[in-house]
PDB file of C-alpha atoms in Angstrom:
ATOM      1  CA  MET T  14     139.216 109.113 150.804  1.00 38.00           C
ATOM      2  CA  THR T  15     138.260 112.316 152.585  1.00 39.00           C
ATOM      3  CA  LYS T  16     141.775 113.031 153.812  1.00 38.00           C
ATOM      4  CA  ILE T  17     143.372 112.637 150.402  1.00 39.00           C
ATOM      5  CA  SER T  18     140.505 113.762 148.187  1.00 42.00           C
ATOM      6  CA  ARG T  19     142.246 116.828 146.850  1.00 41.00           C
ATOM      7  CA  LEU T  20     145.369 114.837 146.084  1.00 44.00           C
ATOM      8  CA  ILE T  21     143.432 112.135 144.233  1.00 44.00           C
ATOM      9  CA  ALA T  22     141.631 114.822 142.247  1.00 44.00           C
ATOM     10  CA  CYS T  23     144.961 116.167 141.081  1.00 46.00           C
ATOM     11  CA  LEU T  24     146.575 112.769 140.520  1.00 44.00           C
ATOM     12  CA  SER T  25     143.624 111.699 138.402  1.00 45.00           C
ATOM     13  CA  LEU T  26     144.755 114.329 135.911  1.00 46.00           C
ATOM     14  CA  VAL T  27     148.481 113.828 136.306  1.00 45.00           C
ATOM     15  CA  ALA T  28     148.385 110.042 136.385  1.00 43.00           C
ATOM     16  CA  VAL T  29     148.704 108.060 133.193  1.00 35.00           C
ATOM     17  CA  SER T  30     150.219 104.642 132.892  1.00 32.00           C
ATOM     18  CA  LEU T  31     153.578 103.155 132.033  1.00 34.00           C
ATOM     19  CA  VAL T  32     151.941 101.549 129.037  1.00 36.00           C
ATOM     20  CA  SER T  33     155.238 100.660 127.353  1.00 36.00           C
ATOM     21  CA  PRO T  34     158.913 100.437 128.368  1.00 38.00           C
ATOM     22  CA  VAL T  35     160.643 103.817 128.547  1.00 42.00           C
ATOM     23  CA  SER T  36     164.048 103.993 126.892  1.00 43.00           C
ATOM     24  CA  LEU T  37     166.552 106.450 128.265  1.00 45.00           C
ATOM     25  CA  ALA T  38     167.289 108.974 125.551  1.00 48.00           C
ATOM     26  CA  GLN T  39     167.932 112.373 127.084  1.00 75.00           C
ATOM     27  CA  VAL T  40     166.543 115.526 125.523  1.00 85.00           C
ATOM     28  CA  ASP T  41     167.418 119.080 126.422  1.00 90.00           C
ATOM     29  CA  LYS T  42     165.773 120.221 129.660  1.00 93.00           C
ATOM     30  CA  ALA T  43     164.328 123.243 127.900  1.00 94.00           C
ATOM     31  CA  VAL T  44     162.513 120.965 125.441  1.00 95.00           C
ATOM     32  CA  ALA T  45     161.228 118.758 128.271  1.00 96.00           C
ATOM     33  CA  GLU T  46     160.049 121.766 130.276  1.00 96.00           C
ATOM     34  CA  THR T  47     158.256 123.216 127.267  1.00 97.00           C
ATOM     35  CA  LEU T  48     156.387 119.951 126.650  1.00 96.00           C
ATOM     36  CA  MET T  49     155.508 119.643 130.348  1.00 96.00           C
ATOM     37  CA  LYS T  50     154.052 123.150 130.291  1.00 96.00           C
ATOM     38  CA  GLN T  51     152.288 122.731 126.943  1.00 96.00           C
ATOM     39  CA  SER T  52     150.711 119.462 128.118  1.00 95.00           C
ATOM     40  CA  GLY T  53     149.482 121.002 131.372  1.00 92.00           C
ATOM     41  CA  MET T  54     151.598 118.657 133.481  1.00 93.00           C
ATOM     42  CA  TRP T  55     153.599 121.521 134.993  1.00 94.00           C
ATOM     43  CA  LYS T  56     150.576 123.369 136.349  1.00 91.00           C
ATOM     44  CA  GLN T  57     148.993 120.130 137.552  1.00 87.00           C
ATOM     45  CA  LEU T  58     152.110 119.392 139.613  1.00 90.00           C
ATOM     46  CA  GLU T  59     152.043 122.964 140.932  1.00 89.00           C
ATOM     47  CA  SER T  60     148.464 122.368 142.077  1.00 85.00           C
ATOM     48  CA  ALA T  61     149.458 119.120 143.779  1.00 79.00           C
ATOM     49  CA  GLY T  62     151.821 120.841 146.230  1.00 75.00           C
ATOM     50  CA  PRO T  63     149.183 122.904 148.071  1.00 80.00           C
ATOM     51  CA  GLN T  64     146.746 119.974 147.861  1.00 77.00           C
ATOM     52  CA  MET T  65     149.258 117.757 149.656  1.00 75.00           C
ATOM     53  CA  ARG T  66     149.606 120.328 152.422  1.00 75.00           C
ATOM     54  CA  GLU T  67     145.829 120.548 152.784  1.00 77.00           C
ATOM     55  CA  ALA T  68     145.574 116.746 152.916  1.00 74.00           C
ATOM     56  CA  PHE T  69     148.024 116.567 155.808  1.00 71.00           C
ATOM     57  CA  VAL T  70     146.371 119.494 157.570  1.00 73.00           C
ATOM     58  CA  ALA T  71     143.029 117.670 157.303  1.00 75.00           C
ATOM     59  CA  ALA T  72     144.599 114.502 158.682  1.00 71.00           C
ATOM     60  CA  ALA T  73     146.207 116.379 161.567  1.00 69.00           C
ATOM     61  CA  SER T  74     142.971 118.158 162.510  1.00 73.00           C
ATOM     62  CA  ALA T  75     140.709 115.106 162.210  1.00 74.00           C
ATOM     63  CA  PRO T  76     138.824 114.106 165.404  1.00 76.00           C
ATOM     64  CA  GLU T  77     140.781 110.848 165.686  1.00 72.00           C
ATOM     65  CA  SER T  78     144.136 112.638 165.378  1.00 69.00           C
ATOM     66  CA  LYS T  79     146.275 112.719 168.527  1.00 71.00           C
ATOM     67  CA  LEU T  80     148.410 115.618 167.313  1.00 69.00           C
ATOM     68  CA  SER T  81     148.415 118.901 169.189  1.00 75.00           C
ATOM     69  CA  PRO T  82     147.715 122.132 167.249  1.00 77.00           C
ATOM     70  CA  ASP T  83     151.445 122.912 167.330  1.00 78.00           C
ATOM     71  CA  ASP T  84     152.334 119.462 166.016  1.00 76.00           C
ATOM     72  CA  GLY T  85     149.715 119.824 163.312  1.00 76.00           C
ATOM     73  CA  ALA T  86     151.170 123.166 162.285  1.00 79.00           C
ATOM     74  CA  ARG T  87     154.667 121.662 162.089  1.00 80.00           C
ATOM     75  CA  LEU T  88     153.313 118.802 160.005  1.00 78.00           C
ATOM     76  CA  ALA T  89     151.726 121.270 157.618  1.00 80.00           C
ATOM     77  CA  ARG T  90     154.955 123.265 157.288  1.00 84.00           C
ATOM     78  CA  ALA T  91     156.939 120.087 156.649  1.00 84.00           C
ATOM     79  CA  ALA T  92     154.474 119.037 153.943  1.00 84.00           C
ATOM     80  CA  GLU T  93     154.546 122.497 152.417  1.00 86.00           C
ATOM     81  CA  THR T  94     158.349 122.336 152.146  1.00 89.00           C
ATOM     82  CA  ALA T  95     158.633 118.734 150.963  1.00 88.00           C
ATOM     83  CA  PHE T  96     155.828 119.047 148.400  1.00 88.00           C
ATOM     84  CA  ALA T  97     156.599 122.597 147.280  1.00 91.00           C
ATOM     85  CA  PRO T  98     155.505 123.162 143.652  1.00 92.00           C
ATOM     86  CA  SER T  99     159.021 124.052 142.550  1.00 93.00           C
ATOM     87  CA  VAL T 100     160.427 120.890 144.156  1.00 93.00           C
ATOM     88  CA  LEU T 101     157.857 118.627 142.480  1.00 94.00           C
ATOM     89  CA  CYS T 102     158.241 120.266 139.072  1.00 95.00           C
ATOM     90  CA  GLN T 103     162.025 120.240 139.074  1.00 95.00           C
ATOM     91  CA  GLN T 104     162.276 116.598 140.161  1.00 94.00           C
ATOM     92  CA  ALA T 105     159.760 115.564 137.507  1.00 95.00           C
ATOM     93  CA  LEU T 106     161.623 117.636 134.918  1.00 96.00           C
ATOM     94  CA  VAL T 107     164.867 115.742 135.529  1.00 95.00           C
ATOM     95  CA  VAL T 108     163.138 112.406 134.912  1.00 95.00           C
ATOM     96  CA  VAL T 109     161.168 113.596 131.877  1.00 96.00           C
ATOM     97  CA  ALA T 110     164.316 115.047 130.269  1.00 95.00           C
ATOM     98  CA  GLU T 111     166.200 111.801 130.867  1.00 93.00           C
ATOM     99  CA  SER T 112     163.387 109.556 129.625  1.00 94.00           C
ATOM    100  CA  LEU T 113     161.837 111.385 126.694  1.00 94.00           C
ATOM    101  CA  GLN T 114     162.713 109.961 123.291  1.00 93.00           C
ATOM    102  CA  PRO T 115     163.701 112.812 120.921  1.00 93.00           C
ATOM    103  CA  ALA T 116     162.036 111.074 117.973  1.00 94.00           C
ATOM    104  CA  ASN T 117     158.606 111.703 119.549  1.00 95.00           C
ATOM    105  CA  GLU T 118     159.129 115.439 120.130  1.00 95.00           C
ATOM    106  CA  PRO T 119     157.796 116.664 116.734  1.00 96.00           C
ATOM    107  CA  ALA T 120     154.523 114.722 117.080  1.00 97.00           C
ATOM    108  CA  LEU T 121     154.093 115.852 120.684  1.00 97.00           C
ATOM    109  CA  THR T 122     154.742 119.488 119.833  1.00 97.00           C
ATOM    110  CA  LYS T 123     152.300 119.277 116.918  1.00 97.00           C
ATOM    111  CA  TRP T 124     149.550 117.952 119.190  1.00 97.00           C
ATOM    112  CA  PHE T 125     150.135 120.211 122.187  1.00 97.00           C
ATOM    113  CA  THR T 126     150.306 123.355 120.013  1.00 97.00           C
ATOM    114  CA  SER T 127     147.175 122.451 118.034  1.00 98.00           C
ATOM    115  CA  SER T 128     143.929 124.193 118.901  1.00 98.00           C
ATOM    116  CA  LEU T 129     142.416 120.999 120.334  1.00 98.00           C
ATOM    117  CA  GLY T 130     145.606 120.077 122.185  1.00 97.00           C
ATOM    118  CA  LYS T 131     145.658 123.518 123.814  1.00 97.00           C
ATOM    119  CA  LYS T 132     141.970 123.278 124.667  1.00 97.00           C
ATOM    120  CA  ILE T 133     142.386 119.928 126.398  1.00 96.00           C
ATOM    121  CA  SER T 134     145.483 121.044 128.318  1.00 94.00           C
ATOM    122  CA  GLU T 135     143.595 124.119 129.530  1.00 95.00           C
ATOM    123  CA  ILE T 136     140.673 121.952 130.632  1.00 94.00           C
ATOM    124  CA  GLU T 137     142.987 119.629 132.560  1.00 91.00           C
ATOM    125  CA  GLU T 138     144.815 122.520 134.215  1.00 89.00           C
ATOM    126  CA  ARG T 139     141.534 124.155 135.223  1.00 89.00           C
ATOM    127  CA  GLU T 140     140.050 120.947 136.586  1.00 87.00           C
ATOM    128  CA  SER T 141     143.241 120.129 138.470  1.00 80.00           C
ATOM    129  CA  ALA T 142     143.099 123.447 140.286  1.00 79.00           C
ATOM    130  CA  ALA T 143     139.332 123.536 140.827  1.00 77.00           C
ATOM    131  CA  MET T 144     138.408 119.971 141.759  1.00 73.00           C
ATOM    132  CA  THR T 145     138.210 119.735 145.545  1.00 65.00           C
ATOM    133  CA  ASP T 146     136.217 116.544 145.985  1.00 72.00           C
ATOM    134  CA  PRO T 147     136.617 113.680 143.486  1.00 75.00           C
ATOM    135  CA  THR T 148     133.627 111.874 145.008  1.00 78.00           C
ATOM    136  CA  GLU T 149     131.404 114.841 144.212  1.00 83.00           C
ATOM    137  CA  ALA T 150     132.950 115.167 140.756  1.00 84.00           C
ATOM    138  CA  GLY T 151     132.491 111.436 140.279  1.00 85.00           C
ATOM    139  CA  SER T 152     128.807 111.701 141.133  1.00 88.00           C
ATOM    140  CA  ALA T 153     128.382 114.455 138.564  1.00 88.00           C
ATOM    141  CA  GLY T 154     130.399 112.454 136.060  1.00 90.00           C
ATOM    142  CA  GLU T 155     128.315 109.334 136.672  1.00 93.00           C
ATOM    143  CA  LYS T 156     125.188 111.193 135.616  1.00 93.00           C
ATOM    144  CA  LYS T 157     126.930 112.387 132.447  1.00 93.00           C
ATOM    145  CA  LEU T 158     128.223 108.883 131.761  1.00 94.00           C
ATOM    146  CA  LEU T 159     124.759 107.367 132.115  1.00 94.00           C
ATOM    147  CA  ALA T 160     123.277 110.019 129.842  1.00 95.00           C
ATOM    148  CA  ALA T 161     126.001 109.716 127.193  1.00 95.00           C
ATOM    149  CA  ASN T 162     125.337 108.098 123.838  1.00 96.00           C
ATOM    150  CA  PRO T 163     126.955 104.701 123.161  1.00 96.00           C
ATOM    151  CA  LYS T 164     129.795 106.240 121.112  1.00 97.00           C
ATOM    152  CA  ARG T 165     130.725 108.691 123.841  1.00 97.00           C
ATOM    153  CA  LYS T 166     130.574 106.011 126.547  1.00 97.00           C
ATOM    154  CA  ALA T 167     132.897 103.842 124.481  1.00 97.00           C
ATOM    155  CA  LEU T 168     135.331 106.739 124.015  1.00 97.00           C
ATOM    156  CA  ILE T 169     135.380 107.507 127.742  1.00 97.00           C
ATOM    157  CA  HIS T 170     136.167 103.910 128.605  1.00 96.00           C
ATOM    158  CA  SER T 171     138.735 103.780 125.807  1.00 96.00           C
ATOM    159  CA  ILE T 172     140.565 106.797 127.253  1.00 95.00           C
ATOM    160  CA  VAL T 173     140.516 105.267 130.739  1.00 93.00           C
ATOM    161  CA  LYS T 174     141.902 102.036 129.305  1.00 90.00           C
ATOM    162  CA  ALA T 175     144.530 103.740 127.132  1.00 90.00           C
ATOM    163  CA  THR T 176     145.894 105.718 130.054  1.00 87.00           C
ATOM    164  CA  ARG T 177     145.252 102.959 132.631  1.00 84.00           C
ATOM    165  CA  MET T 178     144.118 105.814 134.842  1.00 88.00           C
ATOM    166  CA  ALA T 179     142.912 103.660 137.736  1.00 88.00           C
ATOM    167  CA  GLU T 180     146.099 101.617 137.832  1.00 87.00           C
ATOM    168  CA  SER T 181     148.233 104.743 137.553  1.00 84.00           C
ATOM    169  CA  MET T 182     146.477 106.570 140.390  1.00 83.00           C
ATOM    170  CA  THR T 183     146.820 103.455 142.525  1.00 87.00           C
ATOM    171  CA  ASP T 184     150.509 103.029 141.702  1.00 84.00           C
ATOM    172  CA  LEU T 185     151.258 106.672 142.496  1.00 80.00           C
ATOM    173  CA  MET T 186     149.447 106.528 145.814  1.00 80.00           C
ATOM    174  CA  MET T 187     150.974 103.179 146.789  1.00 84.00           C
ATOM    175  CA  ASN T 188     154.498 104.246 145.838  1.00 79.00           C
ATOM    176  CA  MET T 189     154.158 107.422 147.860  1.00 75.00           C
ATOM    177  CA  THR T 190     152.715 105.491 150.810  1.00 78.00           C
ATOM    178  CA  ASN T 191     155.613 103.040 150.691  1.00 76.00           C
ATOM    179  CA  ALA T 192     158.162 105.844 150.396  1.00 75.00           C
ATOM    180  CA  LEU T 193     156.672 107.667 153.364  1.00 72.00           C
ATOM    181  CA  ALA T 194     156.531 104.511 155.499  1.00 74.00           C
ATOM    182  CA  TYR T 195     160.024 103.411 154.500  1.00 68.00           C
ATOM    183  CA  GLY T 196     161.436 106.875 155.109  1.00 67.00           C
ATOM    184  CA  ILE T 197     159.985 106.943 158.620  1.00 68.00           C
ATOM    185  CA  VAL T 198     161.245 103.461 159.468  1.00 64.00           C
ATOM    186  CA  LEU T 199     164.677 104.044 157.966  1.00 61.00           C
ATOM    187  CA  ASN T 200     165.259 107.424 159.595  1.00 60.00           C
ATOM    188  CA  ALA T 201     163.934 106.215 162.939  1.00 59.00           C
ATOM    189  CA  ALA T 202     166.256 103.209 162.980  1.00 54.00           C
ATOM    190  CA  VAL T 203     168.858 103.047 165.723  1.00 49.00           C
ATOM    191  CA  PRO T 204     172.296 104.030 164.346  1.00 52.00           C
ATOM    192  CA  GLY T 205     174.237 100.927 163.422  1.00 50.00           C
ATOM    193  CA  ALA T 206     171.160  98.715 163.371  1.00 49.00           C
ATOM    194  CA  LEU T 207     170.282  96.640 160.326  1.00 50.00           C
ATOM    195  CA  ALA T 208     168.301  98.786 157.913  1.00 54.00           C
ATOM    196  CA  PRO T 209     164.783  97.541 157.184  1.00 59.00           C
ATOM    197  CA  ALA T 210     164.137  96.082 153.728  1.00 65.00           C
ATOM    198  CA  LEU T 211     161.903  98.074 151.416  1.00 60.00           C
ATOM    199  CA  LYS T 212     160.213  94.840 150.345  1.00 70.00           C
ATOM    200  CA  ASP T 213     159.059  94.306 153.933  1.00 72.00           C
ATOM    201  CA  VAL T 214     157.474  97.757 154.034  1.00 69.00           C
ATOM    202  CA  MET T 215     155.810  97.131 150.674  1.00 72.00           C
ATOM    203  CA  LYS T 216     154.504  93.769 151.862  1.00 78.00           C
ATOM    204  CA  ALA T 217     152.868  95.440 154.847  1.00 78.00           C
ATOM    205  CA  THR T 218     151.042  97.995 152.671  1.00 78.00           C
ATOM    206  CA  GLU T 219     150.174  95.661 149.779  1.00 81.00           C
ATOM    207  CA  PRO T 220     146.699  94.705 151.130  1.00 84.00           C
ATOM    208  CA  GLN T 221     145.700  98.322 150.572  1.00 85.00           C
ATOM    209  CA  ARG T 222     146.410  98.078 146.832  1.00 86.00           C
ATOM    210  CA  LYS T 223     143.393  95.978 145.818  1.00 88.00           C
ATOM    211  CA  ILE T 224     141.061  98.112 147.912  1.00 91.00           C
ATOM    212  CA  MET T 225     142.392 101.301 146.353  1.00 89.00           C
ATOM    213  CA  LEU T 226     142.482  99.838 142.845  1.00 91.00           C
ATOM    214  CA  ASP T 227     138.846  98.733 143.035  1.00 92.00           C
ATOM    215  CA  GLU T 228     137.890 102.201 144.232  1.00 90.00           C
ATOM    216  CA  MET T 229     139.864 103.910 141.466  1.00 90.00           C
ATOM    217  CA  ARG T 230     138.439 101.606 138.774  1.00 92.00           C
ATOM    218  CA  GLY T 231     134.973 102.711 139.742  1.00 92.00           C
ATOM    219  CA  LEU T 232     135.949 106.371 139.934  1.00 92.00           C
ATOM    220  CA  ALA T 233     138.111 106.757 136.794  1.00 92.00           C
ATOM    221  CA  PRO T 234     135.359 106.613 134.106  1.00 94.00           C
ATOM    222  CA  LYS T 235     133.172 108.977 136.117  1.00 94.00           C
ATOM    223  CA  LEU T 236     135.992 111.499 136.540  1.00 92.00           C
ATOM    224  CA  THR T 237     136.843 111.239 132.848  1.00 94.00           C
ATOM    225  CA  ALA T 238     133.223 111.936 131.906  1.00 94.00           C
ATOM    226  CA  HIS T 239     133.207 114.932 134.252  1.00 93.00           C
ATOM    227  CA  ILE T 240     136.587 116.391 133.251  1.00 92.00           C
ATOM    228  CA  TYR T 241     135.984 116.284 129.493  1.00 95.00           C
ATOM    229  CA  THR T 242     132.286 117.110 129.510  1.00 94.00           C
ATOM    230  CA  GLU T 243     132.723 120.160 127.249  1.00 95.00           C
ATOM    231  CA  LEU T 244     134.469 118.184 124.497  1.00 97.00           C
ATOM    232  CA  THR T 245     132.371 117.057 121.564  1.00 97.00           C
ATOM    233  CA  ASP T 246     132.330 113.400 120.568  1.00 97.00           C
ATOM    234  CA  ALA T 247     134.619 114.230 117.645  1.00 98.00           C
ATOM    235  CA  GLU T 248     137.091 116.037 119.929  1.00 98.00           C
ATOM    236  CA  LEU T 249     137.031 113.187 122.414  1.00 97.00           C
ATOM    237  CA  ALA T 250     137.717 110.741 119.579  1.00 98.00           C
ATOM    238  CA  ALA T 251     140.686 112.818 118.409  1.00 98.00           C
ATOM    239  CA  TYR T 252     142.076 112.889 121.939  1.00 97.00           C
ATOM    240  CA  ASP T 253     141.666 109.125 122.259  1.00 97.00           C
ATOM    241  CA  GLN T 254     143.512 108.691 118.966  1.00 97.00           C
ATOM    242  CA  PHE T 255     146.406 110.833 120.211  1.00 97.00           C
ATOM    243  CA  LEU T 256     146.618 108.948 123.501  1.00 96.00           C
ATOM    244  CA  ARG T 257     146.845 105.670 121.589  1.00 96.00           C
ATOM    245  CA  SER T 258     149.491 106.920 119.164  1.00 96.00           C
ATOM    246  CA  PRO T 259     153.154 105.955 119.765  1.00 96.00           C
ATOM    247  CA  ALA T 260     154.003 109.524 120.781  1.00 96.00           C
ATOM    248  CA  GLY T 261     150.989 109.787 123.076  1.00 95.00           C
ATOM    249  CA  GLN T 262     151.693 106.451 124.727  1.00 93.00           C
ATOM    250  CA  HIS T 263     155.323 107.398 125.242  1.00 94.00           C
ATOM    251  CA  PHE T 264     154.625 110.826 126.702  1.00 94.00           C
ATOM    252  CA  THR T 265     152.022 109.576 129.155  1.00 90.00           C
ATOM    253  CA  ALA T 266     154.472 106.875 130.254  1.00 90.00           C
ATOM    254  CA  VAL T 267     157.236 109.419 130.734  1.00 93.00           C
ATOM    255  CA  GLY T 268     154.839 111.790 132.488  1.00 91.00           C
ATOM    256  CA  VAL T 269     153.760 109.315 135.138  1.00 87.00           C
ATOM    257  CA  LYS T 270     157.371 108.240 135.634  1.00 90.00           C
ATOM    258  CA  GLY T 271     158.294 111.867 136.321  1.00 93.00           C
ATOM    259  CA  ALA T 272     155.319 112.498 138.612  1.00 89.00           C
ATOM    260  CA  ASP T 273     155.952 109.265 140.481  1.00 87.00           C
ATOM    261  CA  SER T 274     159.583 110.200 141.074  1.00 90.00           C
ATOM    262  CA  ALA T 275     158.613 113.679 142.259  1.00 91.00           C
ATOM    263  CA  PHE T 276     156.078 112.417 144.814  1.00 87.00           C
ATOM    264  CA  VAL T 277     158.295 109.590 146.067  1.00 85.00           C
ATOM    265  CA  HIS T 278     161.251 111.915 146.650  1.00 88.00           C
ATOM    266  CA  ALA T 279     158.977 114.401 148.387  1.00 87.00           C
ATOM    267  CA  ALA T 280     157.481 111.673 150.598  1.00 84.00           C
ATOM    268  CA  VAL T 281     160.933 110.474 151.691  1.00 83.00           C
ATOM    269  CA  ASN T 282     162.006 114.022 152.571  1.00 85.00           C
ATOM    270  CA  PHE T 283     158.744 114.597 154.422  1.00 84.00           C
ATOM    271  CA  ALA T 284     159.280 111.398 156.412  1.00 81.00           C
ATOM    272  CA  LYS T 285     162.799 112.485 157.307  1.00 82.00           C
ATOM    273  CA  THR T 286     161.494 115.782 158.659  1.00 81.00           C
ATOM    274  CA  ILE T 287     158.859 114.010 160.759  1.00 76.00           C
ATOM    275  CA  VAL T 288     161.420 111.668 162.304  1.00 76.00           C
ATOM    276  CA  GLU T 289     163.877 114.472 163.033  1.00 76.00           C
ATOM    277  CA  TYR T 290     161.157 116.417 164.834  1.00 70.00           C
ATOM    278  CA  ALA T 291     160.116 113.322 166.824  1.00 69.00           C
ATOM    279  CA  LYS T 292     163.717 112.787 167.910  1.00 69.00           C
ATOM    280  CA  GLN T 293     163.971 116.404 169.044  1.00 71.00           C
ATOM    281  CA  GLN T 294     160.842 115.987 171.135  1.00 65.00           C
ATOM    282  CA  LYS T 295     162.330 112.955 172.887  1.00 65.00           C
ATOM    283  CA  ALA T 296     165.697 114.616 173.524  1.00 57.00           C
TER     284      ALA T 296
END
């Protein structure tokens, strides 16, 4: 987890589950952008860009890495371009605008413009930018979880369950891993050769899913306890109620769909850049 710790810290705030089918019912982009910004999703995606670059820099500079300093620098620049904040936000915006059901907009606006809705969005934005090590945050959250009263513990687990945070973080990471691997294989293929099947790439990475999911299931309640530590039990209960409402369920589903699309597209473009550079080196 050390190489992707910053990314997981951010995704733990961005990621919420596809808890119900998403019907395509396009809303105006301006409305979608406003909701993304009010909810904190926009700033969380902006934080993810630099965190992705740092994750790849850490991987390139690790003792076991065989990359030269120049190669590592090129890798960092490629990641910076592919996962640029504007790129992630705009790709997510397209998907959110296409997927958001207009009927839910009034309830979403009411929540996100309420004093508690604003407070929670600000907390999530702040934590997304500040959290550098989810393991450390998890340790702090574990202490708060153990010390919490029964009602608060139940609310924390209810929020984790409502958002399916562990499953969502795992899905996002696995989808991005598959996109990166598939992009490398596809772009490295000999011209005219039979293109590899995505299902074959996914089959090769699937053993990682259970390992990651188990890890995320242990981490999610601890992170939730840490992130929302300043909320009272009553505020936490109100947030849980919103997340479980039809509008809350829909928006979290749309949000993860948008974030997933943004990271997958970025991973494919990053893979393409890596392959192009490798081909230049061989030429």
